[in-house]
């Protein structure tokens, strides 16, 4: 089962997060900091699958954006790795390579919410 979905930039700032299990709001920042630190510290030659606490982290880099998915032990790493790629393809097609620097913050917030809706539909269909 997918526990969370994160989009993070190279500086380690979370740009998008969605939790599918309850995590105390005070623990979000700590969890994201630890997860991002582990994923961003790895080189391109290292595996994209990391054992972390009671779940697995699967991450992939697209330009300056890292996508990290936390799952439990029942999920197959390669299936989630492919899911990340498919998610990026769906978002890329829907948003037509929208760049945040060309749009206002308000439009970005709308797109994020639409993106969550699209990802939720992708989760339900897979």
N, CA and C of each residue as an Amber inpcrd file, in Angstrom:
protein
   378
   0.8270000  -1.1700000   0.0000000   0.0000000   0.0000000   0.0000000
   0.8840000   1.2510000   0.0000000   0.4790000   2.2290000  -0.7560000
   1.2260000   3.4890000  -0.8080000   0.9040000   4.3030000   0.4400000
   1.9610000   4.7500000   1.1310000   1.7850000   5.5460000   2.3500000
   1.8480000   7.0440000   2.0620000   2.7470000   7.4430000   1.1530000
   2.8370000   8.8590000   0.8060000   3.4970000   9.0470000  -0.5410000
   3.2860000  10.2240000  -1.1110000   3.8180000  10.6210000  -2.4090000
   4.4030000  12.0130000  -2.2350000   5.6920000  12.1830000  -2.5620000
   6.3550000  13.4790000  -2.3980000   6.9950000  13.9140000  -3.7080000
   6.9410000  15.2130000  -3.9820000   7.7220000  15.8250000  -5.0430000
   8.6250000  16.8410000  -4.3600000   9.9240000  16.7300000  -4.6050000
  10.9160000  17.5300000  -3.9010000  11.9000000  18.0920000  -4.9090000
  12.3520000  19.3520000  -4.6950000  13.3630000  19.9100000  -5.5890000
  14.7660000  19.5130000  -5.1170000  15.7950000  19.8850000  -5.8760000
  17.1700000  19.5030000  -5.5450000  17.6620000  20.1070000  -4.2380000
  17.0360000  21.1870000  -3.8010000  17.4240000  21.8180000  -2.5400000
  16.7680000  21.1260000  -1.3500000  15.9450000  20.1310000  -1.6080000
  15.2950000  19.3850000  -0.5350000  13.9920000  19.9850000  -0.0630000
  13.4640000  20.9440000  -0.7970000  12.2000000  21.5690000  -0.4220000
  11.0400000  20.7690000  -1.0030000  10.1030000  20.4200000  -0.1600000
   8.9340000  19.6760000  -0.6120000   8.0340000  20.6070000  -1.4030000
   7.7370000  20.2190000  -2.6250000   6.8700000  21.0050000  -3.4860000
   5.4460000  20.4570000  -3.5170000   5.3140000  19.1810000  -3.2110000
   4.0130000  18.5370000  -3.2500000   4.0790000  17.3330000  -2.3220000
   3.0820000  17.1570000  -1.4810000   3.0470000  15.9630000  -0.6310000
   1.6140000  15.5020000  -0.4770000   1.4520000  14.2060000  -0.4940000
   0.1260000  13.6100000  -0.3130000   0.3130000  12.3630000   0.5370000
  -0.4070000  12.2990000   1.6480000  -0.3240000  11.1590000   2.5580000
  -1.5910000  10.3350000   2.4430000  -1.4280000   9.0250000   2.3530000
  -2.5600000   8.1160000   2.2170000  -2.8140000   7.3320000   3.4930000
  -2.0050000   7.5770000   4.5100000  -2.2230000   7.0710000   5.8560000
  -2.0690000   8.2470000   6.8050000  -2.7300000   8.1600000   7.9270000
  -2.6540000   9.2700000   8.8820000  -1.2280000   9.4010000   9.4280000
  -0.6920000  10.5910000   9.3120000   0.5850000  10.9580000   9.9190000
   0.3290000  12.2690000  10.6480000   0.6870000  12.3080000  11.9120000
   0.4900000  13.5210000  12.7030000   1.1330000  14.6980000  11.9740000
   0.4230000  15.7940000  11.9080000   0.8790000  16.9690000  11.1630000
   2.2390000  17.4450000  11.6520000   2.5110000  17.2990000  12.9260000
   3.7980000  17.7140000  13.4780000   4.9420000  16.8100000  13.0090000
   4.6160000  15.5920000  12.6020000   5.6410000  14.6500000  12.1540000
   5.8920000  14.7180000  10.6470000   5.0250000  15.4090000   9.9170000
   5.2050000  15.5380000   8.4640000   6.5770000  16.1060000   8.1310000
   6.9090000  17.2300000   8.7340000   8.1670000  17.9100000   8.4190000
   9.3580000  17.0370000   8.7480000   9.3310000  16.4020000   9.9070000
  10.4400000  15.5330000  10.3020000  10.5800000  14.3530000   9.3530000
   9.4700000  13.7130000   9.0350000   9.4910000  12.5780000   8.1140000
  10.0060000  13.0050000   6.7510000   9.5000000  14.1050000   6.2180000
   9.9250000  14.5740000   4.9020000  11.3960000  14.9460000   4.9040000
  11.8750000  15.5700000   5.9600000  13.2840000  15.9380000   6.0500000
  14.1780000  14.7050000   6.0130000  13.8360000  13.6910000   6.7920000
  14.6350000  12.4720000   6.8370000  14.5950000  11.7150000   5.5120000
  13.4030000  11.6090000   4.9420000  13.2430000  10.8840000   3.6770000
  14.0080000  11.5830000   2.5600000  13.8500000  12.8970000   2.4700000
  14.5250000  13.6650000   1.4150000  16.0370000  13.5810000   1.5820000
  16.5050000  13.6700000   2.7930000  17.9450000  13.5800000   3.0570000
  18.5020000  12.2450000   2.5770000  17.7850000  11.1790000   2.8470000
  18.2360000   9.8490000   2.4030000  18.2490000   9.7210000   0.8820000
  17.2160000  10.2070000   0.2430000  17.1020000  10.0490000  -1.2130000
  18.0670000  10.9620000  -1.9660000  18.1870000  12.2070000  -1.5490000
  19.0360000  13.1530000  -2.2650000  20.5190000  12.8860000  -2.0590000
  20.8700000  12.1880000  -1.0030000  22.2850000  11.9040000  -0.7420000
  22.8130000  10.7450000  -1.5840000  21.9530000  10.0590000  -2.2750000
  22.3740000   8.9020000  -3.0750000  22.8440000   9.3580000  -4.4600000
  23.8350000   8.6480000  -4.9720000  24.3380000   8.9630000  -6.3160000
  23.4650000   8.2790000  -7.3620000  23.6430000   8.6650000  -8.6170000
  22.8690000   8.0660000  -9.7120000  23.1820000   6.5880000  -9.9030000
  24.3540000   6.1590000  -9.4520000  24.7430000   4.7600000  -9.6060000
  24.1120000   3.8530000  -8.5500000  23.5840000   4.4360000  -7.4900000
  22.9820000   3.6480000  -6.4200000  21.5300000   3.3170000  -6.7450000
  21.0630000   2.2670000  -6.1090000  19.6940000   1.7990000  -6.2950000
  18.6950000   2.8510000  -5.8290000  17.5520000   2.8950000  -6.4770000
  16.4960000   3.8530000  -6.1440000  15.5180000   3.3150000  -5.1090000
  15.8350000   2.1880000  -4.5050000  14.9750000   1.5790000  -3.4920000
  15.7170000   1.6100000  -2.1600000  15.0740000   2.1350000  -1.1300000
  15.7060000   2.2860000   0.1800000  14.7830000   1.7220000   1.2530000
  15.3290000   0.9010000   2.1380000  14.5830000   0.4540000   3.3130000
  14.6770000   1.5630000   4.3520000  13.5340000   2.0010000   4.8690000
  13.5190000   3.0810000   5.8530000  12.4390000   2.8010000   6.8890000
  12.8580000   2.6510000   8.1330000  11.9540000   2.3370000   9.2410000
  11.0680000   1.1520000   8.8640000   9.7510000   1.3290000   8.9130000
   8.8530000   0.2030000   8.6280000   8.2940000   0.2400000   7.2040000
   8.9510000   0.9740000   6.3060000   8.4890000   1.0110000   4.9160000
   9.6600000   1.1700000   3.9620000   9.3430000   1.1050000   2.6750000
  10.3430000   1.2550000   1.6200000  10.1450000   2.5970000   0.9270000
  11.2500000   3.1860000   0.5040000  11.2210000   4.4080000  -0.2810000
  11.6330000   4.0720000  -1.6950000  10.8580000   4.4910000  -2.6470000
  11.1990000   4.3460000  -4.0620000  11.2450000   5.7630000  -4.6150000
  12.3690000   6.1190000  -5.2290000  12.4930000   7.4880000  -5.7280000
  13.0500000   7.4930000  -7.1370000  12.7490000   8.5790000  -7.8260000
  13.2020000   8.7880000  -9.1980000  13.4210000  10.2650000  -9.4170000
  14.4220000  10.6050000 -10.2020000  14.7100000  12.0080000 -10.4810000
  14.3170000  12.3480000 -11.9050000  13.6570000  13.4980000 -12.0460000
  13.3040000  14.0540000 -13.3470000  13.8000000  15.4950000 -13.3520000
  14.9000000  15.7540000 -14.0530000  15.5360000  17.0790000 -14.0900000
  15.8200000  17.5200000 -12.6580000  15.2480000  18.6230000 -12.2220000
  15.5140000  19.1400000 -10.8740000  14.4650000  18.6750000  -9.8630000
  13.6460000  17.7210000 -10.2300000  12.5620000  17.2610000  -9.3740000
  12.7610000  15.8000000  -8.9940000  12.6430000  15.5200000  -7.7080000
  12.6870000  14.1460000  -7.2140000  11.2920000  13.7420000  -6.8010000
  10.9120000  12.5420000  -7.1720000   9.6270000  11.9970000  -6.7490000
   9.9300000  10.8230000  -5.8400000   9.3470000  10.8530000  -4.6520000
   9.5820000   9.8180000  -3.6470000   8.2330000   9.2450000  -3.2390000
   8.1500000   7.9130000  -3.2600000   6.9330000   7.2320000  -2.8320000
   7.3120000   6.3050000  -1.6860000   6.5870000   6.4110000  -0.5850000
   6.7730000   5.5170000   0.5520000   5.7080000   4.4390000   0.5160000
   6.1320000   3.1780000   0.6130000   5.1990000   2.0500000   0.5430000
   5.4910000   1.0620000   1.6570000   4.5410000   0.1680000   1.9100000
   4.7860000  -0.8870000   2.8830000   5.4480000  -2.0800000   2.1860000
   5.6880000  -3.1340000   2.9260000   6.4230000  -4.2820000   2.3980000
   5.6480000  -5.1150000   1.3860000   4.3590000  -4.8760000   1.2300000
   3.5710000  -5.6830000   0.2990000   3.7200000  -5.2320000  -1.1490000
   4.2450000  -4.0340000  -1.3680000   4.3720000  -3.4970000  -2.7240000
   5.6580000  -3.9760000  -3.3960000   5.5970000  -4.1210000  -4.6950000
   6.7620000  -4.4760000  -5.4970000   7.4630000  -3.1920000  -5.9260000
   8.7740000  -3.1280000  -5.6660000   9.5210000  -1.9070000  -5.9460000
   9.4560000  -1.5070000  -7.4150000   9.6100000  -2.4580000  -8.3200000
   9.6100000  -2.1360000  -9.7520000   8.2440000  -1.6350000 -10.2160000
   7.1780000  -2.1470000  -9.6290000   5.8410000  -1.6650000  -9.9940000
   5.6710000  -0.2050000  -9.5750000   6.1570000   0.1530000  -8.3950000
   6.0640000   1.5360000  -7.9290000   6.9960000   2.4310000  -8.7440000
   8.1730000   1.9240000  -9.0900000   9.1190000   2.6770000  -9.9180000
   8.4770000   3.0240000 -11.2620000   7.7840000   2.0670000 -11.8460000
   7.0640000   2.3100000 -13.1010000   5.8670000   3.2300000 -12.8720000
   5.2120000   3.0860000 -11.7320000   4.0950000   3.9670000 -11.3860000
   4.5580000   5.4230000 -11.3350000   5.7370000   5.6640000 -10.7530000
   6.2700000   7.0260000 -10.6950000   6.4350000   7.5720000 -12.1070000
   7.0160000   6.7540000 -12.9780000   7.2100000   7.1920000 -14.3620000
   5.8660000   7.4930000 -15.0290000   4.8950000   6.6270000 -14.8480000
   3.5770000   6.8450000 -15.4410000   2.9180000   8.1040000 -14.8790000
   3.0980000   8.3560000 -13.5890000   2.5500000   9.5730000 -12.9750000
   3.1340000  10.8110000 -13.6280000   4.4400000  10.8030000 -13.8440000
   5.1020000  11.9400000 -14.4750000   4.6060000  12.1130000 -15.9090000
   4.4260000  11.0190000 -16.6100000   3.9160000  11.0930000 -17.9780000
   2.5110000  11.7000000 -18.0130000   1.6520000  11.2760000 -17.0900000
   0.2870000  11.8070000 -17.0360000   0.3120000  13.3010000 -16.7280000
   1.0840000  13.6950000 -15.7100000   1.1540000  15.1040000 -15.3430000
   1.7740000  15.9390000 -16.4540000   2.8020000  15.4000000 -17.1030000
   3.4540000  16.1130000 -18.1990000   2.4870000  16.3320000 -19.3560000
   1.7290000  15.3050000 -19.6850000   0.7650000  15.4370000 -20.7820000
  -0.3470000  16.4150000 -20.4100000  -0.8320000  16.3230000 -19.1950000
  -1.9420000  17.1810000 -18.7790000  -1.5240000  18.6490000 -18.6910000
  -0.3440000  18.9050000 -18.1090000   0.0950000  20.2740000 -17.9050000
   0.9500000  20.8220000 -19.0380000   1.2560000  20.0270000 -20.0220000
   2.0420000  20.4660000 -21.1810000   3.3300000  21.1730000 -20.7720000
   4.0590000  20.5370000 -19.8790000   5.3610000  21.0540000 -19.4250000
   5.2650000  22.4670000 -18.8550000   4.2990000  22.6520000 -18.0140000
   4.1050000  23.9570000 -17.3790000   5.2990000  24.2700000 -16.4860000
   5.8240000  25.4450000 -16.6040000   6.9260000  25.9080000 -15.7740000
   6.3860000  26.8990000 -14.7540000   6.7360000  26.6830000 -13.4810000
   6.2110000  27.5400000 -12.4270000   6.6730000  28.9830000 -12.5880000
   7.8420000  29.1990000 -13.1770000   8.3400000  30.5730000 -13.2840000
   7.5240000  31.4060000 -14.2600000   6.6970000  30.7810000 -15.0950000
   5.9020000  31.5160000 -16.0680000   4.4660000  31.7520000 -15.6140000
   4.1370000  31.2930000 -14.4320000   2.7570000  31.4130000 -13.9630000
   2.7270000  31.9530000 -12.5450000   1.6110000  32.4910000 -12.1590000
   1.4750000  33.0160000 -10.8150000   1.2810000  31.8730000  -9.8320000
   1.4950000  32.1810000  -8.5660000   1.3460000  31.1740000  -7.5150000
  -0.0820000  30.6340000  -7.4770000  -1.0620000  31.4700000  -7.7150000
  -2.4510000  31.0380000  -7.6920000  -2.7160000  29.9630000  -8.7340000
  -2.2020000  30.1550000  -9.9210000  -2.3680000  29.1440000 -10.9710000
  -1.6650000  27.8590000 -10.5660000  -0.4830000  27.9810000  -9.9640000
   0.2590000  26.8020000  -9.5200000  -0.5570000  25.9960000  -8.5060000
  -1.1740000  26.6850000  -7.5420000  -1.9800000  25.9960000  -6.5280000
  -3.1280000  25.2570000  -7.1970000  -3.7780000  25.8840000  -8.1690000
  -4.8580000  25.2190000  -8.8900000  -4.3370000  23.9650000  -9.6000000
  -3.1900000  24.0720000 -10.2340000  -2.6210000  22.9330000 -10.9510000
  -2.2400000  21.8010000 -10.0030000  -1.7390000  22.1440000  -8.8300000
  -1.3850000  21.1220000  -7.8420000  -2.6250000  20.3460000  -7.4360000
  -3.7050000  21.0550000  -7.1430000  -4.9430000  20.3830000  -6.7670000
  -5.4580000  19.5010000  -7.9110000  -5.3650000  19.9930000  -9.1220000
  -5.7700000  19.2020000 -10.2800000  -4.8540000  18.0000000 -10.4310000
  -3.5770000  18.2110000 -10.1740000  -2.6110000  17.1090000 -10.2390000
  -2.9250000  16.0220000  -9.2270000  -3.2920000  16.4170000  -7.9950000
  -3.6810000  15.4290000  -6.9910000  -4.8950000  14.6430000  -7.4530000
  -5.8320000  15.3350000  -8.0730000  -7.0210000  14.6540000  -8.5910000
  -6.6220000  13.6350000  -9.6540000  -5.7490000  14.0240000 -10.5670000
  -5.2890000  13.1160000 -11.6170000  -4.5380000  11.9260000 -11.0260000
  -3.6680000  12.1820000 -10.0450000  -2.9180000  11.0920000  -9.4110000
  -3.8590000  10.1490000  -8.6680000  -4.8670000  10.6990000  -8.0150000
  -5.8200000   9.8580000  -7.3040000  -6.5510000   8.9430000  -8.2860000
  -6.9160000   9.4840000  -9.4300000  -7.5710000   8.6510000 -10.4540000
  -6.6170000   7.5800000 -10.9530000  -5.3260000   7.9150000 -11.0960000
  -4.3490000   6.9390000 -11.5350000  -4.1890000   5.8550000 -10.4850000
  -4.1600000   6.2270000  -9.1860000  -4.0620000   5.2440000  -8.0950000
  -5.2360000   4.2800000  -8.1490000  -6.4300000   4.8200000  -8.3340000
  -7.6190000   3.9910000  -8.3200000  -7.6820000   3.0570000  -9.5240000
  -7.1220000   3.4720000 -10.6540000  -7.1690000   2.6610000 -11.8630000
  -6.0710000   1.6200000 -11.9220000  -5.0450000   1.7350000 -11.0660000
  -3.9290000   0.7770000 -11.1410000  -4.0990000  -0.3810000 -10.2080000
